[in-house]
Amino acid sequence: MKVRIPFHLITIKSIKAQADACASKRDACASEGGIKAQADQPSDRAKIYFGIENDEYCECRFYTLNPPRGRLSLLHKTIIHKFIKQCIINKGYYKRMTNLKITINALILFAFSFSGYANAQDSLSFSNCIEIGLERNYSLKMVRNTEQIARNDYKFGIMGMMPTVDAGGTFNNSVIDSRQQMFSGDIRERENAKSNALNANIALNWTIFDGFGMFVQYRQLNEILEMGQLTTRLTVEVLMTDIGMEYYNYIQQLKRLGTLQYVMDLSKERLRITEEKYRIGYQSKLDFQQAKVEYHTDSSLYLQQVQILESARIRLNKILALNPDTTLYIQDTIRIEYGMLYDVLLQQTLDNNTSLKLARQKQVLSELDLKLINAKLYPVINLSGGYNFTKSEAQAGILLENRQAGWNYGASLSYPILDRLEVHRQRRNAKIEIENSRLNLENIEQDILGSLNETYLAYQNTLKLVELEKQNLSVAHDNFDIAMERFMLGNLSGIEMREIERSYLDAEDRLLNAQYQAKLAEILLKHISGRIQEYLE
């Protein structure tokens, strides 16, 4: 007995149909080969049963990870045929056994990358990639170092209000020849006369009033620290956005590679069928040559897509600061968040957008610059004090030894009377800077709200487009199944089959692109509204 199940009919739908047929007519399993499908989750797992006769059968199981939309790839079908063929070849052996059940399990992994396959448990999620990027990205490390500098400046900025204390000392020695003539007429001469002088002092200076300039400077350091923190936050958000774009672009290219591989396998099978028909004279050489051209075209597209996928992998590795040769294992799923409301996003943008907060901080700094310049119009009061010690010795001269020690203290006041209108010039320029910072804030706010509006419209449209393309792909897939059946029966030409195949591939590409664009719009909306760090939760 030889049983053959048509290659092109092996789909989830056809498996279930044959399972129903086997249930209604048990004997059909022995003569036709019954197949039963059982799904633990929709399109997630299928069991294949092939009946030999009576209660003696072999059970062939295979498990798939996310088979593409209810269809089985060429690899699935080849394995199924292999199992069924093995069951049939060993039919005599099974007949001699009673209630023998052989289970064959094949685990097919579709988390494919150019370098190999990986278990889904080892795959990188979007949040995993963000964590790697935040830990390793070089640009972010430099920004964090700059923030630490601002933190150090603020931490020690309070010392600008404290007094300064300086200490110093000198010690000098000399050897001289001395000749001194007195009024009395006496002459004193001394050769190689030695002398030395010791001086030590400690001084304190304290500016107790400078027109409140010291307090303004301390506030400036605080604002600069907050700007550093906001700059780091903005860098993190931009990095997360870039990682999201590259991560989901990699998934898009990965899924497209799977689709092209599926189409290439079908073209190869169609070429084999056309070649067999050509050899028996059922089809012309033109049809055979055309099928070969189409197979080569699909193979070329597949190789090009491999290169595109590799480029996407290298870019993702680069932004994660990983070695370019690092193999990535990523689950090929694009999950889109639905239900984002414009009014909520608008309020969150006004409150949380990092670029807006930075613009507001710059405006505050401009106002503090003006206050610092105004402080120059006030007098400056300084307190000073210190202790001095002086000692000198000489072998020639009037004094043999001189020693002095004691305290000194005082206060000083200074006030600028005429500075060539320098302060007046600085004040006018500072007011212009304040106006510029205000205009810059309004300009940034307008740009951000415009981007929010534009991105939200893209988000809404792409969500609608995703649903539309899902329906379109379902229809294209049904058309493809029908066309394949007609092609196998000889009721459809190769050119017509190719046209339907291209329509199916185009529908798959449009859906992938719509999903990618919808996800990008979602990421950008969260970036604009200051919510992008939700991806880490």
XYZ file of C-alpha atoms in Angstrom:
537
model
C 0.000 0.000 0.000
C 1.391 3.407 -0.938
C -0.178 6.543 0.401
C 0.704 10.050 -0.803
C -0.729 13.213 0.610
C -0.531 16.116 -1.885
C 2.362 18.333 -0.841
C 0.589 21.619 -1.327
C -2.422 20.588 0.732
C -0.547 20.270 4.011
C -1.758 23.314 5.944
C -3.330 23.733 9.344
C -6.706 23.994 7.647
C -6.250 20.853 5.559
C -4.929 18.919 8.564
C -8.085 19.707 10.517
C -10.246 18.800 7.548
C -8.606 15.387 7.221
C -8.879 14.879 10.962
C -12.659 15.325 10.690
C -12.735 12.864 7.805
C -10.824 10.277 9.822
C -13.153 10.696 12.782
C -16.216 9.996 10.629
C -14.681 7.106 8.741
C -12.168 5.162 10.797
C -11.252 2.726 8.043
C -10.040 5.620 5.929
C -6.986 5.839 8.148
C -5.779 2.480 6.953
C -6.193 3.175 3.264
C -5.840 6.951 2.874
C -3.703 8.086 5.771
C -5.501 10.134 8.380
C -4.092 13.271 9.790
C -5.350 14.827 12.968
C -4.474 18.312 14.154
C -4.716 19.441 17.710
C -3.731 22.948 18.839
C -2.812 23.777 22.422
C -2.826 27.428 21.392
C -4.038 28.912 18.091
C -1.449 28.259 15.399
C 1.085 27.341 18.033
C 1.239 23.545 18.165
C -0.067 20.828 15.907
C -0.116 17.042 16.360
C 0.041 14.812 13.323
C -1.408 11.294 13.522
C -0.979 8.826 10.695
C -3.121 5.705 10.922
C -1.862 2.339 9.632
C -4.756 0.044 10.341
C -7.050 -0.804 13.211
C -5.508 0.388 16.518
C -1.936 0.063 15.348
C -0.482 3.411 14.366
C 2.500 5.646 14.714
C 2.130 9.139 16.121
C 4.210 11.859 14.549
C 4.371 15.067 16.549
C 5.971 18.313 15.630
C 5.961 21.619 17.465
C 6.326 24.997 15.889
C 7.074 28.368 17.364
C 4.741 30.915 15.790
C 4.061 29.264 12.410
C 3.207 32.073 10.002
C -0.539 32.655 10.158
C -1.832 29.137 10.016
C 0.344 27.914 7.160
C 3.105 25.344 7.315
C 6.424 26.094 5.722
C 8.248 23.811 3.336
C 10.388 22.614 6.243
C 7.268 21.608 8.201
C 5.825 19.762 5.243
C 9.048 17.936 4.477
C 9.250 16.640 8.036
C 5.602 15.536 7.944
C 6.171 13.625 4.705
C 9.259 12.026 6.171
C 7.306 10.837 9.216
C 4.419 9.535 7.128
C 6.771 7.773 4.736
C 8.549 6.107 7.656
C 5.211 4.951 9.061
C 4.237 3.400 5.730
C 7.595 1.715 5.148
C 7.439 0.086 8.558
C 3.786 -0.922 8.208
C 4.626 -4.636 8.369
C 6.512 -4.162 11.566
C 3.602 -2.348 13.139
C 1.185 -5.102 12.118
C 3.201 -7.600 14.109
C 2.970 -5.430 17.185
C -0.085 -4.858 19.372
C -1.091 -1.330 20.290
C 2.379 -0.089 19.427
C 2.796 3.668 19.601
C 5.892 5.417 18.412
C 6.222 9.116 19.066
C 8.528 11.268 17.087
C 9.075 14.811 18.343
C 10.665 17.481 16.245
C 11.208 20.919 17.653
C 11.503 23.524 14.932
C 12.798 26.883 16.047
C 12.043 30.004 14.072
C 13.896 32.581 16.124
C 16.262 32.751 13.158
C 19.232 35.013 12.782
C 21.867 34.922 10.084
C 24.290 33.167 12.394
C 21.965 30.414 13.565
C 18.991 29.405 15.655
C 18.208 29.920 19.333
C 15.672 28.874 21.886
C 12.939 31.431 22.525
C 13.862 31.408 26.204
C 17.261 32.930 25.264
C 15.804 35.618 23.018
C 16.367 39.311 23.709
C 13.304 41.396 24.466
C 13.081 45.132 23.819
C 13.581 45.868 27.521
C 16.662 43.585 27.579
C 18.199 45.538 24.704
C 17.456 48.839 26.463
C 19.196 47.614 29.618
C 22.242 46.558 27.602
C 22.329 49.891 25.775
C 21.987 51.955 28.968
C 24.832 50.005 30.522
C 27.263 49.969 27.588
C 26.555 52.903 25.246
C 29.604 55.185 25.080
C 27.776 58.451 24.373
C 25.607 57.944 27.433
C 28.665 57.254 29.590
C 30.197 60.587 28.537
C 26.981 62.466 29.282
C 26.831 60.862 32.728
C 30.411 61.975 33.372
C 29.458 65.538 32.464
C 26.530 65.327 34.882
C 28.915 64.157 37.614
C 31.093 67.237 37.004
C 28.042 69.481 37.515
C 27.173 67.541 40.682
C 30.679 68.066 42.039
C 30.493 71.805 41.280
C 27.198 72.108 43.125
C 28.378 70.011 46.057
C 31.347 72.301 46.696
C 29.606 75.484 45.536
C 28.568 76.389 49.080
C 32.246 76.958 49.832
C 32.065 80.134 47.758
C 30.321 81.774 50.732
C 33.016 80.714 53.186
C 36.158 82.700 54.120
C 39.569 81.920 52.678
C 42.597 81.241 54.858
C 46.133 81.501 53.481
C 49.427 80.761 55.172
C 52.916 81.671 54.032
C 56.501 81.913 55.166
C 59.998 82.857 53.996
C 63.507 82.259 55.311
C 66.527 84.061 53.816
C 70.264 83.893 54.548
C 73.068 86.159 53.336
C 76.832 86.596 53.705
C 78.188 90.168 53.054
C 81.232 92.360 53.529
C 80.224 95.454 55.525
C 81.891 98.899 56.044
C 80.045 101.507 58.123
C 81.288 105.066 58.976
C 79.590 106.711 61.918
C 78.940 110.470 62.509
C 81.504 110.312 65.224
C 84.117 109.346 62.681
C 84.378 105.729 63.784
C 84.597 103.156 60.997
C 83.281 99.618 61.387
C 84.300 96.984 58.917
C 83.249 93.352 58.816
C 84.008 90.681 56.275
C 81.810 87.611 55.652
C 79.132 88.921 57.969
C 76.194 86.536 58.150
C 72.519 87.512 58.429
C 69.149 85.731 58.195
C 65.462 86.645 58.192
C 62.420 84.529 59.009
C 58.884 85.604 58.142
C 55.666 83.600 58.713
C 52.055 84.683 58.465
C 48.495 83.433 58.288
C 45.716 85.535 56.755
C 41.919 85.292 56.612
C 39.731 87.070 54.065
C 35.943 86.914 53.995
C 33.575 88.645 51.632
C 30.450 89.078 53.713
C 28.489 91.069 51.136
C 28.823 91.337 47.360
C 25.333 92.397 46.347
C 23.986 88.859 46.883
C 26.146 87.641 43.999
C 27.396 84.602 45.928
C 23.827 83.394 46.493
C 23.008 83.851 42.802
C 26.088 81.851 41.811
C 25.064 79.016 44.125
C 21.596 78.962 42.542
C 23.235 78.862 39.131
C 25.204 75.766 40.129
C 21.953 74.116 41.229
C 20.268 74.962 37.934
C 23.284 73.706 35.980
C 23.105 70.428 37.922
C 19.422 70.062 37.043
C 20.265 70.795 33.417
C 22.906 68.064 33.549
C 20.355 65.612 34.912
C 17.854 66.592 32.222
C 20.537 66.265 29.546
C 21.290 62.749 30.769
C 17.586 61.930 30.769
C 17.197 63.276 27.231
C 20.174 61.233 26.073
C 18.634 58.128 27.657
C 15.301 58.775 25.945
C 16.926 59.361 22.554
C 18.991 56.206 23.012
C 15.904 54.167 23.925
C 14.100 55.536 20.864
C 17.029 54.654 18.597
C 17.251 51.171 20.105
C 13.517 50.713 19.501
C 13.840 51.721 15.859
C 16.752 49.368 15.233
C 15.275 46.541 17.321
C 11.937 46.478 15.539
C 13.569 47.085 12.168
C 15.578 43.914 12.824
C 12.357 42.048 13.625
C 10.723 43.411 10.468
C 13.651 42.278 8.319
C 13.729 38.929 10.127
C 10.048 38.273 9.420
C 10.469 39.384 5.814
C 13.357 36.941 5.454
C 11.074 34.154 6.665
C 8.421 35.143 4.129
C 10.947 35.260 1.295
C 12.295 31.877 2.318
C 8.757 30.494 2.254
C 8.147 31.963 -1.207
C 11.515 30.690 -2.446
C 10.696 27.185 -1.221
C 7.372 27.311 -3.012
C 9.076 28.486 -6.197
C 11.484 25.594 -5.902
C 8.629 23.140 -5.482
C 6.769 24.710 -8.408
C 9.936 24.407 -10.490
C 10.166 20.712 -9.600
C 6.525 20.116 -10.554
C 6.876 22.079 -13.787
C 10.027 20.156 -14.658
C 8.239 16.830 -14.155
C 5.337 17.983 -16.331
C 7.765 19.233 -18.963
C 9.536 15.862 -19.093
C 6.286 13.975 -19.650
C 5.226 16.536 -22.260
C 2.414 18.069 -20.248
C 3.942 21.573 -20.239
C 6.143 23.471 -22.662
C 9.790 24.347 -22.283
C 8.762 27.998 -22.001
C 6.796 27.223 -18.828
C 9.751 25.311 -17.421
C 12.202 28.100 -18.238
C 9.847 30.686 -16.742
C 9.556 28.663 -13.530
C 13.357 28.505 -13.364
C 13.650 32.283 -13.823
C 11.105 32.855 -11.072
C 12.961 30.540 -8.716
C 16.232 32.336 -9.394
C 14.516 35.688 -8.853
C 13.166 34.572 -5.485
C 16.589 33.199 -4.540
C 18.162 36.539 -5.415
C 15.604 38.414 -3.298
C 16.294 36.035 -0.446
C 20.047 36.644 -0.596
C 19.510 40.386 -0.736
C 17.271 40.151 2.314
C 19.972 38.193 4.160
C 22.321 41.131 3.573
C 19.680 43.615 4.740
C 19.119 41.550 7.883
C 22.859 41.419 8.551
C 23.114 45.205 8.204
C 20.220 45.637 10.645
C 21.947 43.298 13.099
C 25.236 45.206 12.877
C 23.484 48.556 13.443
C 21.674 47.178 16.482
C 24.947 45.791 17.853
C 26.581 49.176 17.308
C 23.959 51.117 19.234
C 24.138 48.540 22.038
C 27.958 48.869 22.060
C 28.303 45.155 21.330
C 30.827 43.455 19.092
C 29.633 43.668 15.451
C 29.930 39.879 15.186
C 27.588 39.291 18.129
C 24.711 36.979 17.208
C 21.298 38.252 18.267
C 18.432 35.943 19.182
C 15.262 37.985 18.993
C 11.688 36.767 19.093
C 9.997 37.884 15.881
C 6.972 39.573 17.421
C 5.829 43.194 17.131
C 3.333 44.025 19.854
C 1.545 47.343 19.430
C -0.042 49.269 22.291
C -3.578 50.352 21.498
C -5.740 53.007 23.160
C -3.327 55.949 23.482
C -5.421 59.159 23.830
C -4.333 62.512 22.413
C -5.594 64.670 25.311
C -3.706 62.564 27.834
C -0.562 62.623 25.708
C -0.818 66.403 25.299
C -0.961 67.055 29.036
C 1.864 64.592 29.688
C 3.961 66.317 27.018
C 3.493 69.754 28.561
C 4.377 68.395 32.004
C 7.075 65.820 31.295
C 8.754 66.491 27.950
C 12.485 66.676 28.621
C 13.295 69.144 25.837
C 10.698 71.564 27.212
C 12.135 71.223 30.709
C 15.624 71.949 29.379
C 14.373 75.071 27.595
C 12.737 76.259 30.827
C 15.989 75.671 32.721
C 17.894 77.762 30.176
C 15.406 80.580 30.672
C 15.935 80.432 34.446
C 19.723 80.564 33.937
C 19.357 83.637 31.732
C 17.409 85.380 34.494
C 20.072 84.441 37.044
C 22.760 85.905 34.776
C 20.952 89.248 34.941
C 20.761 89.073 38.740
C 24.477 88.337 38.902
C 25.226 91.424 36.812
C 22.942 93.560 38.996
C 24.961 92.453 42.029
C 27.881 94.474 40.656
C 25.938 97.677 41.374
C 26.188 97.053 45.133
C 29.174 97.698 47.369
C 31.477 94.866 48.412
C 32.378 94.432 52.086
C 35.373 92.325 53.083
C 36.684 91.316 56.495
C 40.319 90.405 56.971
C 42.551 89.263 59.775
C 45.800 87.505 60.357
C 48.860 86.749 62.432
C 52.450 87.702 61.525
C 55.805 86.557 62.917
C 59.114 88.107 61.845
C 62.641 87.409 63.097
C 65.952 88.635 61.709
C 69.623 88.292 62.877
C 72.745 90.096 61.579
C 76.436 90.068 62.461
C 76.859 93.541 61.003
C 74.678 96.594 61.397
C 72.895 98.427 64.122
C 70.630 95.551 65.313
C 71.959 92.181 66.219
C 68.424 90.621 66.397
C 64.935 91.845 65.565
C 61.750 89.895 66.432
C 58.092 90.891 65.859
C 54.835 88.925 66.319
C 51.173 89.891 66.517
C 47.660 89.960 65.180
C 46.089 92.228 62.575
C 42.463 92.661 61.526
C 40.246 95.055 59.614
C 37.480 95.611 57.141
C 37.248 97.102 53.671
C 34.469 98.481 51.518
C 34.595 99.062 47.797
C 32.050 100.564 45.447
C 32.326 100.993 41.677
C 31.844 104.660 40.784
C 32.919 104.712 37.182
C 33.452 101.489 35.170
C 33.044 102.999 31.693
C 29.377 101.806 31.664
C 30.519 98.175 31.526
C 27.764 96.994 33.894
C 25.162 98.925 31.901
C 26.255 97.141 28.707
C 26.167 93.730 30.382
C 22.659 94.358 31.765
C 21.260 95.274 28.355
C 22.767 92.162 26.767
C 21.456 89.961 29.599
C 17.915 91.229 29.036
C 18.229 90.365 25.346
C 19.386 86.850 26.327
C 16.304 86.461 28.520
C 14.091 87.406 25.601
C 15.931 84.943 23.356
C 15.476 82.145 25.879
C 11.763 82.908 26.062
C 11.465 82.809 22.275
C 13.477 79.584 22.188
C 11.082 78.001 24.712
C 8.058 78.972 22.640
C 9.715 77.697 19.464
C 10.591 74.345 21.043
C 7.094 74.000 22.482
C 5.577 74.673 19.062
C 7.863 72.096 17.399
C 7.135 69.463 20.038
C 3.371 69.942 19.935
C 3.519 69.815 16.138
C 5.486 66.569 16.295
C 2.999 65.194 18.824
C 0.064 65.989 16.573
C 1.733 64.592 13.467
C 2.933 61.431 15.204
C -0.467 60.783 16.773
C -2.168 61.043 13.381
C 0.403 58.577 11.991
C -0.274 56.304 14.982
C -4.033 56.299 14.347
C -3.666 55.734 10.619
C -1.123 52.942 10.962
C -3.344 51.131 13.468
C -6.173 51.223 10.933
C -3.733 50.168 8.225
C -2.554 47.200 10.318
C -6.109 45.895 10.682
C -6.803 46.456 6.990
C -3.618 44.669 5.925
C -4.377 41.747 8.237
C -7.683 41.250 6.447
C -6.009 41.743 3.081
C -3.312 39.193 3.949
C -5.936 36.673 5.016
C -7.688 37.037 1.661
C -4.366 36.876 -0.188
C -3.458 33.707 1.704
C -6.781 32.047 0.829
C -6.320 33.052 -2.795
C -2.844 31.599 -2.697
C -4.080 28.254 -1.321
C -6.815 28.062 -3.957
C -4.363 29.015 -6.704
C -1.888 26.371 -5.552
C -4.556 23.678 -5.657
C -5.589 24.750 -9.152
C -1.957 24.869 -10.223
C -1.387 21.343 -8.962
C -4.419 20.180 -10.935
C -3.157 21.961 -14.046
C -6.007 24.500 -14.147
C -3.758 27.528 -13.578
C -0.753 28.643 -15.574
C 2.601 29.358 -14.019
C 2.383 33.056 -14.898
C -0.995 33.391 -13.183
C 0.317 31.463 -10.190
C 3.306 33.773 -10.030
C 1.076 36.837 -10.066
C -0.971 35.525 -7.135
C 2.222 34.614 -5.307
C 3.535 38.152 -5.754
C 0.248 39.557 -4.485
C 0.597 37.407 -1.397
C 4.190 38.547 -0.837
C 3.215 42.196 -1.321
C 0.404 41.820 1.217
C 2.851 40.298 3.699
C 5.301 43.165 3.151
C 2.614 45.816 3.573
C 1.475 44.260 6.842
C 5.044 44.073 8.177
C 5.677 47.686 7.209
C 2.383 48.825 8.761
C 3.209 47.027 12.012
C 6.692 48.537 12.055
C 5.431 52.061 11.399
C 2.727 51.686 14.067
C 5.330 50.558 16.606
C 7.620 53.452 15.706
C 4.739 55.895 16.134
C 4.006 54.373 19.546
C 7.672 54.725 20.616
C 7.843 58.327 19.393
C 4.629 59.226 21.224
C 6.044 57.853 24.463
C 9.289 59.714 23.837
C 7.518 63.014 23.238
C 5.229 62.609 26.254
C 8.097 61.599 28.561
C 6.805 58.051 29.043
C 9.385 56.062 27.108
C 10.953 54.662 30.272
C 7.777 52.596 30.689
C 9.475 50.056 28.405
C 11.847 49.254 31.257
C 9.012 48.326 33.621
